CSV table of C-alpha atoms in Angstrom, one decimal:
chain,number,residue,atom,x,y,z
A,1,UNK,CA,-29.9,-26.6,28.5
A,2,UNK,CA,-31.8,-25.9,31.6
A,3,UNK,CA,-31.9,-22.2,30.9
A,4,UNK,CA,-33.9,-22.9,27.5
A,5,UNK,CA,-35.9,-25.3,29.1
A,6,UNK,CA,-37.4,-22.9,31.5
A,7,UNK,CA,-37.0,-20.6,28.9
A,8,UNK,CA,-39.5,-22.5,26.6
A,9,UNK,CA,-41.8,-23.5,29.2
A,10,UNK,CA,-42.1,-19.8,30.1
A,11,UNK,CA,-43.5,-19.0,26.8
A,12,UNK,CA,-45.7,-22.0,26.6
A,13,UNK,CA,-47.2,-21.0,29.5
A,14,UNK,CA,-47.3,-17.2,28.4
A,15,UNK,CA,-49.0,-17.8,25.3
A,16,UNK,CA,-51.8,-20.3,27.1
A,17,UNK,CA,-52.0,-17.6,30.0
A,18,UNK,CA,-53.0,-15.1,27.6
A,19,UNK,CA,-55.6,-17.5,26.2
A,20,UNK,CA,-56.7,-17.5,29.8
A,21,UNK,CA,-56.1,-21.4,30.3
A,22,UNK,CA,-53.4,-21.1,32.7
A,23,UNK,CA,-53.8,-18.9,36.6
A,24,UNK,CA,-51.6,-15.8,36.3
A,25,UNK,CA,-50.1,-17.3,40.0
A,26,UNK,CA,-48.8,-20.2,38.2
A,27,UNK,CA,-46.7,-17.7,35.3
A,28,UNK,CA,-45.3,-16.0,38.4
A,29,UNK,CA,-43.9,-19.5,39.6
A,30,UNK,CA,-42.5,-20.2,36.4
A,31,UNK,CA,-41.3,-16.2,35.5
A,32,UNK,CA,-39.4,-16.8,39.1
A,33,UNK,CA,-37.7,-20.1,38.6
A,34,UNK,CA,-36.7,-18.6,34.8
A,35,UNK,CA,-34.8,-15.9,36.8
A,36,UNK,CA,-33.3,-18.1,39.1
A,37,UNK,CA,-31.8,-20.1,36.8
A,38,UNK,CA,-30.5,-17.3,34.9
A,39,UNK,CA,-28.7,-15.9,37.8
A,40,UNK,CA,-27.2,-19.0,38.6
A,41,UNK,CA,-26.1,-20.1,35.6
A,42,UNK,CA,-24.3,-16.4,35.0
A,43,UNK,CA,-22.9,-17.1,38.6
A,44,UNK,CA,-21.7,-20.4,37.4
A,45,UNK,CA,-20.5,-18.9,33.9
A,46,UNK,CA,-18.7,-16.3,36.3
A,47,UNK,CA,-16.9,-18.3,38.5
A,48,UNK,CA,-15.5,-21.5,35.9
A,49,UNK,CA,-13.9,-18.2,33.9
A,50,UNK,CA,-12.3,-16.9,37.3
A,51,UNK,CA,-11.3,-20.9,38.0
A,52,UNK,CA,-9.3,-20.4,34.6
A,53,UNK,CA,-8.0,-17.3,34.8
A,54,UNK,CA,-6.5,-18.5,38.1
A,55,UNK,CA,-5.0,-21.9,37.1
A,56,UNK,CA,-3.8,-19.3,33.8
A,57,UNK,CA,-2.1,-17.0,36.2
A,58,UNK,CA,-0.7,-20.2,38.5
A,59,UNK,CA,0.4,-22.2,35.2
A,60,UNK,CA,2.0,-18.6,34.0
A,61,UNK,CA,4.0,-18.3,37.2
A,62,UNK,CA,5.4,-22.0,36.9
A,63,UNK,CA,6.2,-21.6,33.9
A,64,UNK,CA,8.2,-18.1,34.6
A,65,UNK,CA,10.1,-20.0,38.0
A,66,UNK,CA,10.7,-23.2,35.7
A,67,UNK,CA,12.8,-20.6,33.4
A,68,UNK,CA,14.8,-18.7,36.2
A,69,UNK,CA,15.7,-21.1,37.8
A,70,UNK,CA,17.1,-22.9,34.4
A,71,UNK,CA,18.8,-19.3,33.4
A,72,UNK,CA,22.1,-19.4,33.7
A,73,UNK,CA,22.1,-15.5,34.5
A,74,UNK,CA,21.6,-14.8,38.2
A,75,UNK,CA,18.6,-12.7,38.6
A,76,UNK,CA,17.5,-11.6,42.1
A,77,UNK,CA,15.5,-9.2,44.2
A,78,UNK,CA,16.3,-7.7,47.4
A,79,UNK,CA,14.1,-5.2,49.8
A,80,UNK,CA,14.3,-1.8,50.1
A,81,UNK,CA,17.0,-2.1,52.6
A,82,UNK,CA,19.2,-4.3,50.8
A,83,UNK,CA,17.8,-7.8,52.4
A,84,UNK,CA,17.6,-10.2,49.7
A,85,UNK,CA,14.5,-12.5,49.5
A,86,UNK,CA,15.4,-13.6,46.1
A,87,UNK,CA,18.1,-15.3,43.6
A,88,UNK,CA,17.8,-17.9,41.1
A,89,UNK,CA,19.9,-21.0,41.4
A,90,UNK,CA,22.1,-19.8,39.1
A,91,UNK,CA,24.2,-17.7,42.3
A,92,UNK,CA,26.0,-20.9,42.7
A,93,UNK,CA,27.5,-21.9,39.4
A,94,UNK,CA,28.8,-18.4,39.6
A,95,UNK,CA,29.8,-18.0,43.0
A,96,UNK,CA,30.8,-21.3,44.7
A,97,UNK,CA,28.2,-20.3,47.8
A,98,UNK,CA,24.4,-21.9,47.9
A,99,UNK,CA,21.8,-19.6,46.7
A,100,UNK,CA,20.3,-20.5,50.5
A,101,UNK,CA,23.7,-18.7,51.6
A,102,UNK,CA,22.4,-15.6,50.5
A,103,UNK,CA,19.1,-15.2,50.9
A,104,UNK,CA,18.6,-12.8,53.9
A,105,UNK,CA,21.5,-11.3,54.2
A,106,UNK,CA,22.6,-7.7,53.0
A,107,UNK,CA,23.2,-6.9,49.1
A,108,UNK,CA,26.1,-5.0,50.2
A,109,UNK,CA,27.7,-7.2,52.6
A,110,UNK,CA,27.7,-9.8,50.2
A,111,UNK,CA,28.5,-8.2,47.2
A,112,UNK,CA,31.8,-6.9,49.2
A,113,UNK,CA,32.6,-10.5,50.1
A,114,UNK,CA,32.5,-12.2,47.0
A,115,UNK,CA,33.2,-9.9,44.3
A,116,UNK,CA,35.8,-7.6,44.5
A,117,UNK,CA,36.1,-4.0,42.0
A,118,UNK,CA,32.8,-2.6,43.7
A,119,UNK,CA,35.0,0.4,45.4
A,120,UNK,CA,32.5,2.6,44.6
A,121,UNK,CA,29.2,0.8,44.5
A,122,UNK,CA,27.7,1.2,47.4
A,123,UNK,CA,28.1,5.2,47.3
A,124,UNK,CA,26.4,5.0,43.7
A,125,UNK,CA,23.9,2.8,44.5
A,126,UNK,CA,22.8,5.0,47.6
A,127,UNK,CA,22.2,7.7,44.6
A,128,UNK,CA,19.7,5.7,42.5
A,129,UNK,CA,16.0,7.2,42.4
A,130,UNK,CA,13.0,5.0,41.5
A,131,UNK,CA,13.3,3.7,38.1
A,132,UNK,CA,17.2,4.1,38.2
A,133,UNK,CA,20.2,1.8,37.2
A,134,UNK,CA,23.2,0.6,37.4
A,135,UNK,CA,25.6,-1.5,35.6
A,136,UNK,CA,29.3,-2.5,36.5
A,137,UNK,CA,31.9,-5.0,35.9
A,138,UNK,CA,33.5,-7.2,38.9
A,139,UNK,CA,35.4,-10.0,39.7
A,140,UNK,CA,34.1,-13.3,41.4
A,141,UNK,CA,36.6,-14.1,44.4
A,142,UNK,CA,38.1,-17.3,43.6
A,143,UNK,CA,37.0,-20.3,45.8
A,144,UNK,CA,37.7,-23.7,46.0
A,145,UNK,CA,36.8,-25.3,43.1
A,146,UNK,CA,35.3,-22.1,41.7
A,147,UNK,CA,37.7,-20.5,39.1
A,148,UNK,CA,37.9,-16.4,39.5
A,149,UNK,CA,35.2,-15.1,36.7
A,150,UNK,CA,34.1,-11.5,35.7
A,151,UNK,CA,30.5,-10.4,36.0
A,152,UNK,CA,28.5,-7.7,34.9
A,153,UNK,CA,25.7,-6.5,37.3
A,154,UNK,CA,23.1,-4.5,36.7
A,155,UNK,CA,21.2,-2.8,39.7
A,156,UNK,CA,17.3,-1.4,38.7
A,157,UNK,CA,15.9,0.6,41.5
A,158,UNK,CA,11.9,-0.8,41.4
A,159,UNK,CA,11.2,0.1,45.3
A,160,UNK,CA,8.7,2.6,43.5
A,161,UNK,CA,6.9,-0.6,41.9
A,162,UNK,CA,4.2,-2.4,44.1
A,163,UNK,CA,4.6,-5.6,42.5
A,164,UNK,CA,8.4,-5.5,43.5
A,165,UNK,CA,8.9,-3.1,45.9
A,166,UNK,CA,12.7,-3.6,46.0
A,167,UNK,CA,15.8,-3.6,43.8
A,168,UNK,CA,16.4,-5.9,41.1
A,169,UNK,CA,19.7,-8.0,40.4
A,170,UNK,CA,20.6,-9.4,37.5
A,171,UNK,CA,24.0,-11.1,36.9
A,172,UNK,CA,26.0,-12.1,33.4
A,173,UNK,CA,29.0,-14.2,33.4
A,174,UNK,CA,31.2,-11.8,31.2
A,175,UNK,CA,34.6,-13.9,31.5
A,176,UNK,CA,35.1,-15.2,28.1
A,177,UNK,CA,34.3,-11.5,26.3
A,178,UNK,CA,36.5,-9.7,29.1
A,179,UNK,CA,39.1,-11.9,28.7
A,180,UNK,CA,38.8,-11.5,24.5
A,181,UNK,CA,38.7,-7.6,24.9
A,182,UNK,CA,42.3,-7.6,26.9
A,183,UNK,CA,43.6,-9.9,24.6
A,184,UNK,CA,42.6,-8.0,21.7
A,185,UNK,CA,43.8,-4.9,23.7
A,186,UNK,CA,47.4,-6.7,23.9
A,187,UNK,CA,48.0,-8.0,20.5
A,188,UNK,CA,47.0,-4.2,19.4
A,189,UNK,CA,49.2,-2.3,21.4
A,190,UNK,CA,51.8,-4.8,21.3
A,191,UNK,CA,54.1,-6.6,18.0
């Protein structure tokens, strides 16, 4: 609104300066302040669409953590040297052991200490190039009230990707089709 008021007083003036009614020191005034507006307003226009492209992206990244941490897949990310900075809550329906329990230590370490089938792993793993995975079956060590499960991991090398800069872990409880399979494995191989 103020950007066409200018705007129309600008061309009043124009059209009476050329009648030679109105000092050409006056148009400048008025040619100036037009400007001025104009630039602010595009700075305003500017900075309200970066304001919601922001509250966008934070609204966006809620919404993403809001659905993680309701997953009940454990997905995670760990640092280039194994560190892991990240697991959705998830760890601890699987596990028996806090999600807080293991963030900071060592993939590895931990991995070895609560699942066990992972002979190999660590070799393999120590193989995987940038964009590489891995997927293998293992066995939750039973705990307390935690009954033994099976899991399938999956291990995605991403320390090539800036935005993660890491590996990334996902988990699946696989119990219920593992246990199907060696039943079905039984009843075929057996009267």
């Amino acid at each position: 609104m103020l950007q066409a008021a200018v705007t129309i007083g600008l061309a009043a003036l124009v059209v009476v300066e050329v009648g030679g009614v109105v000092p050409t020191v006056t148009l400048a005034v008025w040619a100036c302040a037009w400007v001025a507006i104009l630039v602010i307003t595009r700075i305003r226009v500017f900075a309200l669409l970066r304001l919601v492209g922001q509250a966008s992206a934070t609204e966006n990244q809620l919404r993403l953590s809001a659905m993680l941490a309701g997953s009940s897949d454990v997905i995670g990310l760990a640092d280039p040297d194994g560190t892991i900075r990240y697991l959705t809550p998830s760890i601890a329906a699987l596990t028996g052991i806090d999600v807080h329990e293991w963030i900071g230590q060592r993939l590895d370490t931990m991995l070895a200490s609560h699942l066990t089938g992972l002979d190999d792993v660590v070799a393999r793993w120590a193989t995987l190039g940038p964009g590489q995975s891995m997927t293998w079956e293992a066995d939750v060590v039973e705990s307390g009230s935690n009954p033994a499960r099976t899991v399938q991991l999956t291990l995605v090398n991403q320390t090539d990707t800036p935005e993660v800069n890491g590996w990334v872990i996902t988990a699946h409880d696989v119990t219920d089709q593992s246990r199907l399979t060696a039943e079905l494995r039984h009843r075929s191989l057996h009267d």
